[in-house]
Tab-separated table of C-alpha atoms in Angstrom:
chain	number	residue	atom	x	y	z
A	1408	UNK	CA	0.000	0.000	0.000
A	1409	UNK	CA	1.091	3.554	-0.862
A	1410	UNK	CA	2.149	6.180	1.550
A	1411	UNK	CA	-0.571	8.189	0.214
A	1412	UNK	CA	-2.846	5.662	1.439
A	1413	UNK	CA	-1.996	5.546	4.860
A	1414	UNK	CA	-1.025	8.954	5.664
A	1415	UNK	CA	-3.501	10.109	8.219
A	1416	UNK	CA	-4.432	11.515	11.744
A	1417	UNK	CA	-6.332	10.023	14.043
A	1418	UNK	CA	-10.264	10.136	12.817
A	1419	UNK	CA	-13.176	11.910	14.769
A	1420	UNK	CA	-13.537	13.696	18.000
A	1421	UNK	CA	-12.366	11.037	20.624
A	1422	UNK	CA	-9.759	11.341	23.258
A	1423	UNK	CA	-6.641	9.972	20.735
A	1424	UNK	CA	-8.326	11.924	17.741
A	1425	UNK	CA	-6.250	14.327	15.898
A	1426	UNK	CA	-8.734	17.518	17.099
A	1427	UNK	CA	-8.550	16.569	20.298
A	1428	UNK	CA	-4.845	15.876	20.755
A	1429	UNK	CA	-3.643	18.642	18.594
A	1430	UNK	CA	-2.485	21.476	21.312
A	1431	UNK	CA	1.104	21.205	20.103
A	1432	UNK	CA	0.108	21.797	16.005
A	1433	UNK	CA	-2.346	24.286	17.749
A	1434	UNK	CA	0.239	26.079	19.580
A	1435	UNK	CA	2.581	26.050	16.432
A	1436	UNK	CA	-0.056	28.045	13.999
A	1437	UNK	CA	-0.737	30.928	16.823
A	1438	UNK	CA	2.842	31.445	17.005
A	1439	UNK	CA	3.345	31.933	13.550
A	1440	UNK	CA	0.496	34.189	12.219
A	1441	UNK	CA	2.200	36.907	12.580
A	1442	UNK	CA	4.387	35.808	9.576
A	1443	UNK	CA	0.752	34.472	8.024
A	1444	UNK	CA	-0.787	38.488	8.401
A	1445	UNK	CA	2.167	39.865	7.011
A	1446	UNK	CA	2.126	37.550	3.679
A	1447	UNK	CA	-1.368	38.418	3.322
A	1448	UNK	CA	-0.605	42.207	3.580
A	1449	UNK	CA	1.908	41.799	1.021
A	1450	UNK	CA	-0.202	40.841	-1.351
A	1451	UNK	CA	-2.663	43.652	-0.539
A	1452	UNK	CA	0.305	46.175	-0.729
A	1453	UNK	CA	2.504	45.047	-3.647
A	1454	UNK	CA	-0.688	43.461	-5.736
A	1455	UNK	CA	-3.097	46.136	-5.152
A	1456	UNK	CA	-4.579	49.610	-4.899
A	1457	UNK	CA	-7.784	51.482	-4.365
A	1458	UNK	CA	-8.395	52.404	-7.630
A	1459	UNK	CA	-7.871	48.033	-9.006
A	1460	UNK	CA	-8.978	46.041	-5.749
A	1461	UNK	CA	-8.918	42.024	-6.640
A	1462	UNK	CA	-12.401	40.792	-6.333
A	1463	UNK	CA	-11.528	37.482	-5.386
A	1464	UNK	CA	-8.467	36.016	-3.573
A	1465	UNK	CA	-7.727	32.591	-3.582
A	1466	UNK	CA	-5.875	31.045	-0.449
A	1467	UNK	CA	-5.004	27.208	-0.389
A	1468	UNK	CA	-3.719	25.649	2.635
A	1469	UNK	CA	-1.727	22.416	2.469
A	1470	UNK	CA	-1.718	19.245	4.437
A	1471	UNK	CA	-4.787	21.210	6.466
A	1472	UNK	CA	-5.913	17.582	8.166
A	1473	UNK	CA	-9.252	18.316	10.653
A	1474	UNK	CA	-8.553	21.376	12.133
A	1475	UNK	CA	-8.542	23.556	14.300
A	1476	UNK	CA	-5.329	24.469	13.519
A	1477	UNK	CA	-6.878	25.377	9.412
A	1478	UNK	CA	-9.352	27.270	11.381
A	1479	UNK	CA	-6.507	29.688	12.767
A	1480	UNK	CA	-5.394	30.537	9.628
A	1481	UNK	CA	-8.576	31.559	7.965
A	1482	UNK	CA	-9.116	33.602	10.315
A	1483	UNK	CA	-5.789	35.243	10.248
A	1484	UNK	CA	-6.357	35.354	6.706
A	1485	UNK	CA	-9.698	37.112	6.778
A	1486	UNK	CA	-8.648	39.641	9.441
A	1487	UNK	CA	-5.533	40.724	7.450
A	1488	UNK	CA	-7.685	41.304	4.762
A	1489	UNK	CA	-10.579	43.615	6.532
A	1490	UNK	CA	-7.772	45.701	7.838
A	1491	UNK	CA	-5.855	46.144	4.850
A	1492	UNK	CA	-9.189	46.971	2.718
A	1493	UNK	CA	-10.592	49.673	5.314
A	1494	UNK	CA	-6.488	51.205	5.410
A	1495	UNK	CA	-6.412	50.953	1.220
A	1496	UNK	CA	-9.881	52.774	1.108
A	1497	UNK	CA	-11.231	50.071	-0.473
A	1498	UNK	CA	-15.374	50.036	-0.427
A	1499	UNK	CA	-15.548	46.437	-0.932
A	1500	UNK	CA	-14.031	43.568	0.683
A	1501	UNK	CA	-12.907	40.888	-1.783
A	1502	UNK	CA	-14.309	37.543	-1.469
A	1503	UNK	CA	-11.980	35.016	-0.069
A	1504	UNK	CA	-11.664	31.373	-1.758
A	1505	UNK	CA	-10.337	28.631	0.887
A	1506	UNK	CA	-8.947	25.553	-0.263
A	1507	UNK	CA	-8.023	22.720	2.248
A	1508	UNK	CA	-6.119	20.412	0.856
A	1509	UNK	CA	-5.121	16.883	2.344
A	1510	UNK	CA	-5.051	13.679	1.362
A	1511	UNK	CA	-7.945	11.165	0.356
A	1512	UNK	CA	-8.012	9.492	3.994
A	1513	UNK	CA	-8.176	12.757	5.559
A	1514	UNK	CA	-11.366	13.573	7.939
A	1515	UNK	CA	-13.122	15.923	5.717
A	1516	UNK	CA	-16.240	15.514	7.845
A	1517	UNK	CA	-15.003	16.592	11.307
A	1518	UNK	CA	-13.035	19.544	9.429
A	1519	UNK	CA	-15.720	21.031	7.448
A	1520	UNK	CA	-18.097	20.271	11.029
A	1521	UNK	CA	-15.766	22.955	12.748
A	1522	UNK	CA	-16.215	25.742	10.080
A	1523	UNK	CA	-18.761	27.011	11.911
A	1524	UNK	CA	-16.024	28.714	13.904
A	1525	UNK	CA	-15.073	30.937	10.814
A	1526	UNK	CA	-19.391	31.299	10.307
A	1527	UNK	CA	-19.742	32.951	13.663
A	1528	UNK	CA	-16.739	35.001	13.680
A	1529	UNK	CA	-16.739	36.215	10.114
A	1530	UNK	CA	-20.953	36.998	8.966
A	1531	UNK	CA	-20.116	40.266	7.160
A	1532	UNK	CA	-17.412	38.635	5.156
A	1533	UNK	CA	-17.984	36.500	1.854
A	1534	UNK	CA	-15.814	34.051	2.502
A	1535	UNK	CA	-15.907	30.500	0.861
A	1536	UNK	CA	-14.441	27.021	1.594
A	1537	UNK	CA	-13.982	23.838	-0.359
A	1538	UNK	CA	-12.251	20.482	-0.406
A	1539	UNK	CA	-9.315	19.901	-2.367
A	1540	UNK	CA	-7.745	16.024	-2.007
A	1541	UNK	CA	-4.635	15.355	-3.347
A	1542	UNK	CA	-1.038	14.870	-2.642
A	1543	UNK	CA	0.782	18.113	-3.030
A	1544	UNK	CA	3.459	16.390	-4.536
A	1545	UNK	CA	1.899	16.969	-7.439
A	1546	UNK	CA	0.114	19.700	-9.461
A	1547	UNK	CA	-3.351	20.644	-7.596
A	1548	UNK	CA	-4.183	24.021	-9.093
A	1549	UNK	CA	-4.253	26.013	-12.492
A	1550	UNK	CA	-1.667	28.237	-13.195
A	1551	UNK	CA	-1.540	31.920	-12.028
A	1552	UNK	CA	-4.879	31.446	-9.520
A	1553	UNK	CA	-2.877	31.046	-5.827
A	1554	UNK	CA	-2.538	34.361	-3.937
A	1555	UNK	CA	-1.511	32.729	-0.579
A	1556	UNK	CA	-0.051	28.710	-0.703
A	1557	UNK	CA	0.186	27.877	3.551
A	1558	UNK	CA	1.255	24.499	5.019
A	1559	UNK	CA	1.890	23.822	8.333
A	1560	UNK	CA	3.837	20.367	9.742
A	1561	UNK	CA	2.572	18.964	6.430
A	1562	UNK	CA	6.021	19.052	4.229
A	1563	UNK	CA	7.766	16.748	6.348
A	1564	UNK	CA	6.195	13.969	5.573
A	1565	UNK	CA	7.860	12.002	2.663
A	1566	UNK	CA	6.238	11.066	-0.779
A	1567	UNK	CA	6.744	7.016	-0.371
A	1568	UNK	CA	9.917	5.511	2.469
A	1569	UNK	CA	13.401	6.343	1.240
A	1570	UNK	CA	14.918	2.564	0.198
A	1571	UNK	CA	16.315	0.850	3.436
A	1572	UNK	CA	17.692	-2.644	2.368
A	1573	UNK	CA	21.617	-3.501	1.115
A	1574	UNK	CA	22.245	-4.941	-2.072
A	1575	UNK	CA	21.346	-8.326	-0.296
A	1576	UNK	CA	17.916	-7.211	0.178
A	1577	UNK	CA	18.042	-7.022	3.839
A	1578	UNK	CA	17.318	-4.061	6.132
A	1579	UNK	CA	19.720	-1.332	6.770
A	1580	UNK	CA	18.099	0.388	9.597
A	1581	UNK	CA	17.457	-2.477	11.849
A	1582	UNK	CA	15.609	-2.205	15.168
A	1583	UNK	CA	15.123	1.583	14.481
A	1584	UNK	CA	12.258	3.295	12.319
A	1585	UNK	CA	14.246	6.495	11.310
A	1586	UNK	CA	17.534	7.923	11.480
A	1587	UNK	CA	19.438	7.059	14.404
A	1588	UNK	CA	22.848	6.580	16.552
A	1589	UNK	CA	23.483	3.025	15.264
A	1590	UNK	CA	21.738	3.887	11.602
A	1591	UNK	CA	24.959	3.249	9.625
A	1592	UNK	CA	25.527	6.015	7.060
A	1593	UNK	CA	23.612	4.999	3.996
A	1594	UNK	CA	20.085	5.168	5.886
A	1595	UNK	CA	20.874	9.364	6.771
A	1596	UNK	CA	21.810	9.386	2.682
A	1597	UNK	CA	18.459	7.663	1.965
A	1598	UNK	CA	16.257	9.726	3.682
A	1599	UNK	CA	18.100	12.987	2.754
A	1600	UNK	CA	17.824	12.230	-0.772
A	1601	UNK	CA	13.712	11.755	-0.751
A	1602	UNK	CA	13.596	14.954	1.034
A	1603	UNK	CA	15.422	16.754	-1.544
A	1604	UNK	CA	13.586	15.187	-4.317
A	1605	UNK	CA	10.009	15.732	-2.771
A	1606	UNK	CA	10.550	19.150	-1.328
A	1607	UNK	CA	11.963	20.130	-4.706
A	1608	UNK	CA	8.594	18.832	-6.344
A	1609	UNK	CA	6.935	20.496	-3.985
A	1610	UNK	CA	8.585	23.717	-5.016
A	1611	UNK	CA	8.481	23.164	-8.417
A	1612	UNK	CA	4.671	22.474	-8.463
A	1613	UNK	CA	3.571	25.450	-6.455
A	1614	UNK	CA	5.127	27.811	-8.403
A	1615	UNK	CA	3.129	27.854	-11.782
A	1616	UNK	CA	0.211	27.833	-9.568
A	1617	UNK	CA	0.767	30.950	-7.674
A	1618	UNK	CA	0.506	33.926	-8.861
A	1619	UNK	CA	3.551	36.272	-9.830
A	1620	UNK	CA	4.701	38.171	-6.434
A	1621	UNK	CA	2.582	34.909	-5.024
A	1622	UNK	CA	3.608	34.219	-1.259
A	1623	UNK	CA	3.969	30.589	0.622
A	1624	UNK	CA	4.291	30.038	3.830
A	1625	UNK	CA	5.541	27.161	5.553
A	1626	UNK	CA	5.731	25.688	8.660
A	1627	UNK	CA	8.648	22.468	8.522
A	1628	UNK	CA	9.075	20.147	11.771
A	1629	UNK	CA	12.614	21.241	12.258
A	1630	UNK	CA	16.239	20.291	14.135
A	1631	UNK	CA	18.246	23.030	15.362
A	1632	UNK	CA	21.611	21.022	15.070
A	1633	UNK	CA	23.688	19.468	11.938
A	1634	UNK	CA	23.926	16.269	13.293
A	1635	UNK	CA	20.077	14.855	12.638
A	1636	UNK	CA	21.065	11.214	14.809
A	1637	UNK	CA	21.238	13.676	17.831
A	1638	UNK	CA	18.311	12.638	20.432
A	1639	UNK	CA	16.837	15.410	20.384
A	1640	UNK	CA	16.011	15.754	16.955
A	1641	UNK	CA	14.294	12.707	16.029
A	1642	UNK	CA	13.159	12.580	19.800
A	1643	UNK	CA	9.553	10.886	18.922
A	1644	UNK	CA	10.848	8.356	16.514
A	1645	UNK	CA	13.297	7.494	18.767
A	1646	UNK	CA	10.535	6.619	21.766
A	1647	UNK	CA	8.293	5.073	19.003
A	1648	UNK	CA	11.384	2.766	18.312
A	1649	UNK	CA	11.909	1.982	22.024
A	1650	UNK	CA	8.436	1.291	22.444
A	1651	UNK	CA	8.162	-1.453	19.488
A	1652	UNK	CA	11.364	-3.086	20.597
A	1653	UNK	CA	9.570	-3.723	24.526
A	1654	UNK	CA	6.738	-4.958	22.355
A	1655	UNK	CA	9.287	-6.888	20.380
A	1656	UNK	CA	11.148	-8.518	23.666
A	1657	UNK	CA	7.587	-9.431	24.842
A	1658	UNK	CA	6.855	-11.677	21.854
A	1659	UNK	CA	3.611	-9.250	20.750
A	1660	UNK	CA	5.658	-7.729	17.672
A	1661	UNK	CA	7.625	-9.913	15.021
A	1662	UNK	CA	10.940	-8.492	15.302
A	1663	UNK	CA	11.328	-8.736	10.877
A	1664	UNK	CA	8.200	-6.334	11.340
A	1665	UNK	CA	10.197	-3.915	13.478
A	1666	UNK	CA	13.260	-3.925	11.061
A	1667	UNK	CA	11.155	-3.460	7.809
A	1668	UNK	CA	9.513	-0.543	8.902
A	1669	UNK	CA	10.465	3.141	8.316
A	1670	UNK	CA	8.797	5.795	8.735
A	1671	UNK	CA	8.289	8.452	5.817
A	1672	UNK	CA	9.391	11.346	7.422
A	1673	UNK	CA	12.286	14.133	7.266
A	1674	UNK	CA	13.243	16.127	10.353
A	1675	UNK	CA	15.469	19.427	8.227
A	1676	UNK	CA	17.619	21.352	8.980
A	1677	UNK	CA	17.354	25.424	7.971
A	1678	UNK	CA	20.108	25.585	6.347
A	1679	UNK	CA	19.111	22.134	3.865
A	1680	UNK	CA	15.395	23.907	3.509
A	1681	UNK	CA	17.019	27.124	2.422
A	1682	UNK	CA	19.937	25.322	0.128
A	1683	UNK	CA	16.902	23.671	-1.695
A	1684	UNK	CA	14.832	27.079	-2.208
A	1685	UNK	CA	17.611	28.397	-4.341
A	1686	UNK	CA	18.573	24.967	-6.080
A	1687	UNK	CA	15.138	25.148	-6.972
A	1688	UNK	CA	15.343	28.719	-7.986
A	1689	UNK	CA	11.650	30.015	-8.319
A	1690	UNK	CA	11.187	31.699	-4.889
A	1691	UNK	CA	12.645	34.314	-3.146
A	1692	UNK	CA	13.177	33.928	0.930
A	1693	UNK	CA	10.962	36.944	2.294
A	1694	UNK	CA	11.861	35.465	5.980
A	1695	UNK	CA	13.123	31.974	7.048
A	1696	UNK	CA	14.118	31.323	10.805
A	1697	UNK	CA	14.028	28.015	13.565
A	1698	UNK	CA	12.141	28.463	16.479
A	1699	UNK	CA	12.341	26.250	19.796
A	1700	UNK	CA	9.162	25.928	21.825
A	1701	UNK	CA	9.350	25.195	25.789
A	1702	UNK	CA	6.321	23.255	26.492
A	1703	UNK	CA	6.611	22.347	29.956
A	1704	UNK	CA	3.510	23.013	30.330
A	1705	UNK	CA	1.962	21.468	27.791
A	1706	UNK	CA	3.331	18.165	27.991
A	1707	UNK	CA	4.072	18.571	31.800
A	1708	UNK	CA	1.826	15.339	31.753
A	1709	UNK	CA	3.175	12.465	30.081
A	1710	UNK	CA	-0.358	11.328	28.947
A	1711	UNK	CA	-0.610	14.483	27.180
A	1712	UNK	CA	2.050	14.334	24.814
A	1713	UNK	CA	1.678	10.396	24.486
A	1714	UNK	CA	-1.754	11.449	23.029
A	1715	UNK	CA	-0.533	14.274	20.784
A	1716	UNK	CA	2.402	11.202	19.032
A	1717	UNK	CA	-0.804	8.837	18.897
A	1718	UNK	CA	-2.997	10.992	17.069
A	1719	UNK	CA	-0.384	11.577	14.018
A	1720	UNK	CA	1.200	8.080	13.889
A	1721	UNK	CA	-0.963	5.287	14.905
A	1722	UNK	CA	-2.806	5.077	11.671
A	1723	UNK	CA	0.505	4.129	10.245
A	1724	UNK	CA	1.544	2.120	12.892
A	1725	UNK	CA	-1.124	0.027	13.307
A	1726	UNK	CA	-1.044	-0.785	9.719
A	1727	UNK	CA	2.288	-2.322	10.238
A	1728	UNK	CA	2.288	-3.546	13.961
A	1729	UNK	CA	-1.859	-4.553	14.501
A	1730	UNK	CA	-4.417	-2.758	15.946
A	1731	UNK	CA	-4.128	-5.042	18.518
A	1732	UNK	CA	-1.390	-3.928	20.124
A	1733	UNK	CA	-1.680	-0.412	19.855
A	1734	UNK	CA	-2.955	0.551	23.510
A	1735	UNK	CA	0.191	-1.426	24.498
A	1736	UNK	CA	2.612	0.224	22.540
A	1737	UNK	CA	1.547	4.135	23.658
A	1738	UNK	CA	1.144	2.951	27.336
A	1739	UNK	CA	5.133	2.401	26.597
A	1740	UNK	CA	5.784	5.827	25.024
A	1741	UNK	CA	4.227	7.240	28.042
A	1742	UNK	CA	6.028	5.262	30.887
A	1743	UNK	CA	9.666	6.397	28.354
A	1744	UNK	CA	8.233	9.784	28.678
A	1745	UNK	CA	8.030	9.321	32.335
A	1746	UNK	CA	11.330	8.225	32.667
A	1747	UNK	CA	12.816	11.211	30.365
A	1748	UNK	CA	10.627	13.410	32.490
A	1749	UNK	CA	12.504	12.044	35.621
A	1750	UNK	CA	15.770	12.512	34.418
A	1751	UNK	CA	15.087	16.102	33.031
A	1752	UNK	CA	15.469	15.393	29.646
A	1753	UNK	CA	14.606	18.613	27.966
A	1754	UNK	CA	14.045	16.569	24.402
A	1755	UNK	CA	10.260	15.810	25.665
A	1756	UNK	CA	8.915	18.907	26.373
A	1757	UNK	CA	11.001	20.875	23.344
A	1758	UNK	CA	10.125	21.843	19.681
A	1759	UNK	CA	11.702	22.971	17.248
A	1760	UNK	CA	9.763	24.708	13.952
A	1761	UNK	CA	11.204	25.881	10.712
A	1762	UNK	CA	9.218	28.953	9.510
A	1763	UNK	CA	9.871	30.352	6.214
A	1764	UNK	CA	7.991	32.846	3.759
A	1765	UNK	CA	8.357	32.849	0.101
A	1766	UNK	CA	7.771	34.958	-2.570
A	1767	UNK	CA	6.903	33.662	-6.359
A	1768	UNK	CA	9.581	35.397	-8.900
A	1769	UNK	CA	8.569	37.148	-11.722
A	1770	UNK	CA	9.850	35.315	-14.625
A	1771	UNK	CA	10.982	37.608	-17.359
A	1772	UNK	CA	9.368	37.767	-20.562
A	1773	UNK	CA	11.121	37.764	-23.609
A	1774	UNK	CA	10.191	40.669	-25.749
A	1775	UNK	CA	10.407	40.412	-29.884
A	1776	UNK	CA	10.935	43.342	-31.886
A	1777	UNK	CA	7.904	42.923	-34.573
A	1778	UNK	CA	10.488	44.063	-37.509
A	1779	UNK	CA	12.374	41.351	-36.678
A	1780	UNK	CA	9.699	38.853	-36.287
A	1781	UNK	CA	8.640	39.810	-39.768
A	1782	UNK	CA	12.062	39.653	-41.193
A	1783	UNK	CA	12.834	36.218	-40.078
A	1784	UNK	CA	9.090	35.584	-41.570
A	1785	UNK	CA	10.435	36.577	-44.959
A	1786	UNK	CA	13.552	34.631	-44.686
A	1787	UNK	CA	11.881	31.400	-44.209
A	1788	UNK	CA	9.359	31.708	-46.917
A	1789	UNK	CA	11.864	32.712	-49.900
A	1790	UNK	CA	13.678	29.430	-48.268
């Protein structure tokens, strides 16, 4: 089965559901807005002016799962553009166009359920909101008709599992489900390399869909440190790994289960998202930066942040492992947690985000002198 296929949060509005168990994601999108307002104003200020307001802008936002962290931005979104209309003198507020994009297993119910948020808060604005499945590692819009591309802990995640077996067949990364102390060399190359293909896809697709002077935001799970076998930066793989292996040494888990199973995901660095931005070469970086979150207090329960690694991998990792042993396996994340917790391990209550805002290019336009055009007209035909 394809990654596409399994790629997921949790479903619904339980206690492990995504909604529920999302205060981290939550936290993430109100600390960047600020960075969301100001690409919004941009457009307004570069793009616009009283005497030409757009009538319609369209705003896409990628990997938007079921909220409420989508419902953060649109609001942003909307309230950037009141202000900006009533400071441009505008008399009419364009209509805004929302697409939420995610992938066909994606709860599209319990997302467009919580719209009414945006309903209540927004009734004098025409606003509008509609599905858009697909992976965005591919095309998903015409050309020129993106004002605003956002994405938040969404690019991350891999296209399909970088290749993790020797010539022989058998697993490289054994006992481990991403990069690690004891991967040997060849599984960090792997799982560099699909990054760098899929993030420059990802580029290269959003660009002829965005409009020229377009902006993108993005919000990129993130390391702070060169080194990506470090602890702390693949923190919750590293538990996940622990976790199987107990389940492993009990006899609940076939160990050739454990060793054939990586996860497709790509903790970056800034300085490998911002190499890749210029390889690419049709954006320039309005603002790129890592932030580090203390959240003590969020995750000052283990419980709490054994939920929030439940809701975004358990689809996957019941696929592999059984759903059967799944309430097993995260009572073991939290009783690691505990044990980090007790020894002050700063990796379980840290995280690190890599924000960055984009601008489309404008691509020049070759211009033709229409004597010339007409000469080399003439030429051919007496040819």
């Amino acid at each position: 089965m394809e990654v596409k296929e399994l790629l997921f949060m949790n479903k619904g509005d339980g206690e492990n559901s995504y909604v529920k168990s999302s205060g981290y994601t939550q936290k993430v999108a109100a600390v960047t807005q600020p960075i969301v307002y100001k690409a919004t104003q941009s457009l307004f200020r570069e793009n616009c002016s009283s005497s030409t307001p757009v009538e319609v802008i369209n705003i896409a936002d990628l990997g938007c799962s079921s909220g409420p962290n989508t419902f953060t931005v649109m609001s942003t979104v909307i309230e950037s553009t009141v202000k900006n209309c009533s400071e441009l003198g505008y008399s009419q507020i364009p209509e805004i166009q929302f697409y939420l994009n995610d992938l066909l297993g994606n709860d599209f119910n319990t997302l467009f359920k919580g719209l009414t948020v945006i309903e209540e808060k927004f009734k004098n604005v025409s606003w509008f909101a509609m599905g858009a499945p697909g992976s965005f590692h591919g095309r998903l819009f015409p050309r020129n008709s993106m004002h605003l591309v956002h994405s938040s802990y969404a690019v991350h995640w891999l296209s399909k599992v970088p290749k993790m077996t020797n010539e022989g067949g058998l697993p490289l990364n054994k006992g481990k489900i991403y990069i690690s102390k004891t991967s040997p060399p060849g599984v960090r190359k792997a799982y560099l390399s699909q990054f760098q293909e899929d993030f420059l896809l990802f580029l290269k697709c959003r660009s002829p869909e965005l409009v020229p002077d377009g902006r993108m935001v993005l919000i990129i799970h993130g390391r702070e440190f060169a080194d990506p076998t470090i602890r702390e930066s693949c923190y919750t793989w590293e538990i996940l790994a622990e976790a199987i292996s107990y389940l492993v040494s009990q006899g609940l888990i076939n160990e050739e289960k454990l060793d054939s199973f990586n996860v497709p995901y790509y903790i970056a660095s800034q300085e490998e998202v911002q190499e890749l931005v210029d390889k690419e070469g049709s954006f320039t970086t309005e603002f790129i930066n890592t932030i580090v979150m203390e959240l003590g207090g969020m995750w000052s329960r283990p419980e709490s942040r054994t939920r929030n690694i439940r809701a975004f991998t358990e689809p996957m990792i019941s696929h592999q492992f059984g759903e059967e042993v799944m309430d097993k396996l995260y009572d073991e994340v939290r009783d690691i947690l505990v044990e980090d917790s007790k020894q002050g391990n700063l990796s379980s209550t840290r995280g690190v985000s890599i924000v960055l805002e984009l601008k489309k290019k404008i691509q020049p336009q070759l211009i033709y002198d229409s004597g010339d055009v007409e000469e080399n007209n003439v030429g051919k035909e007496s040819n």
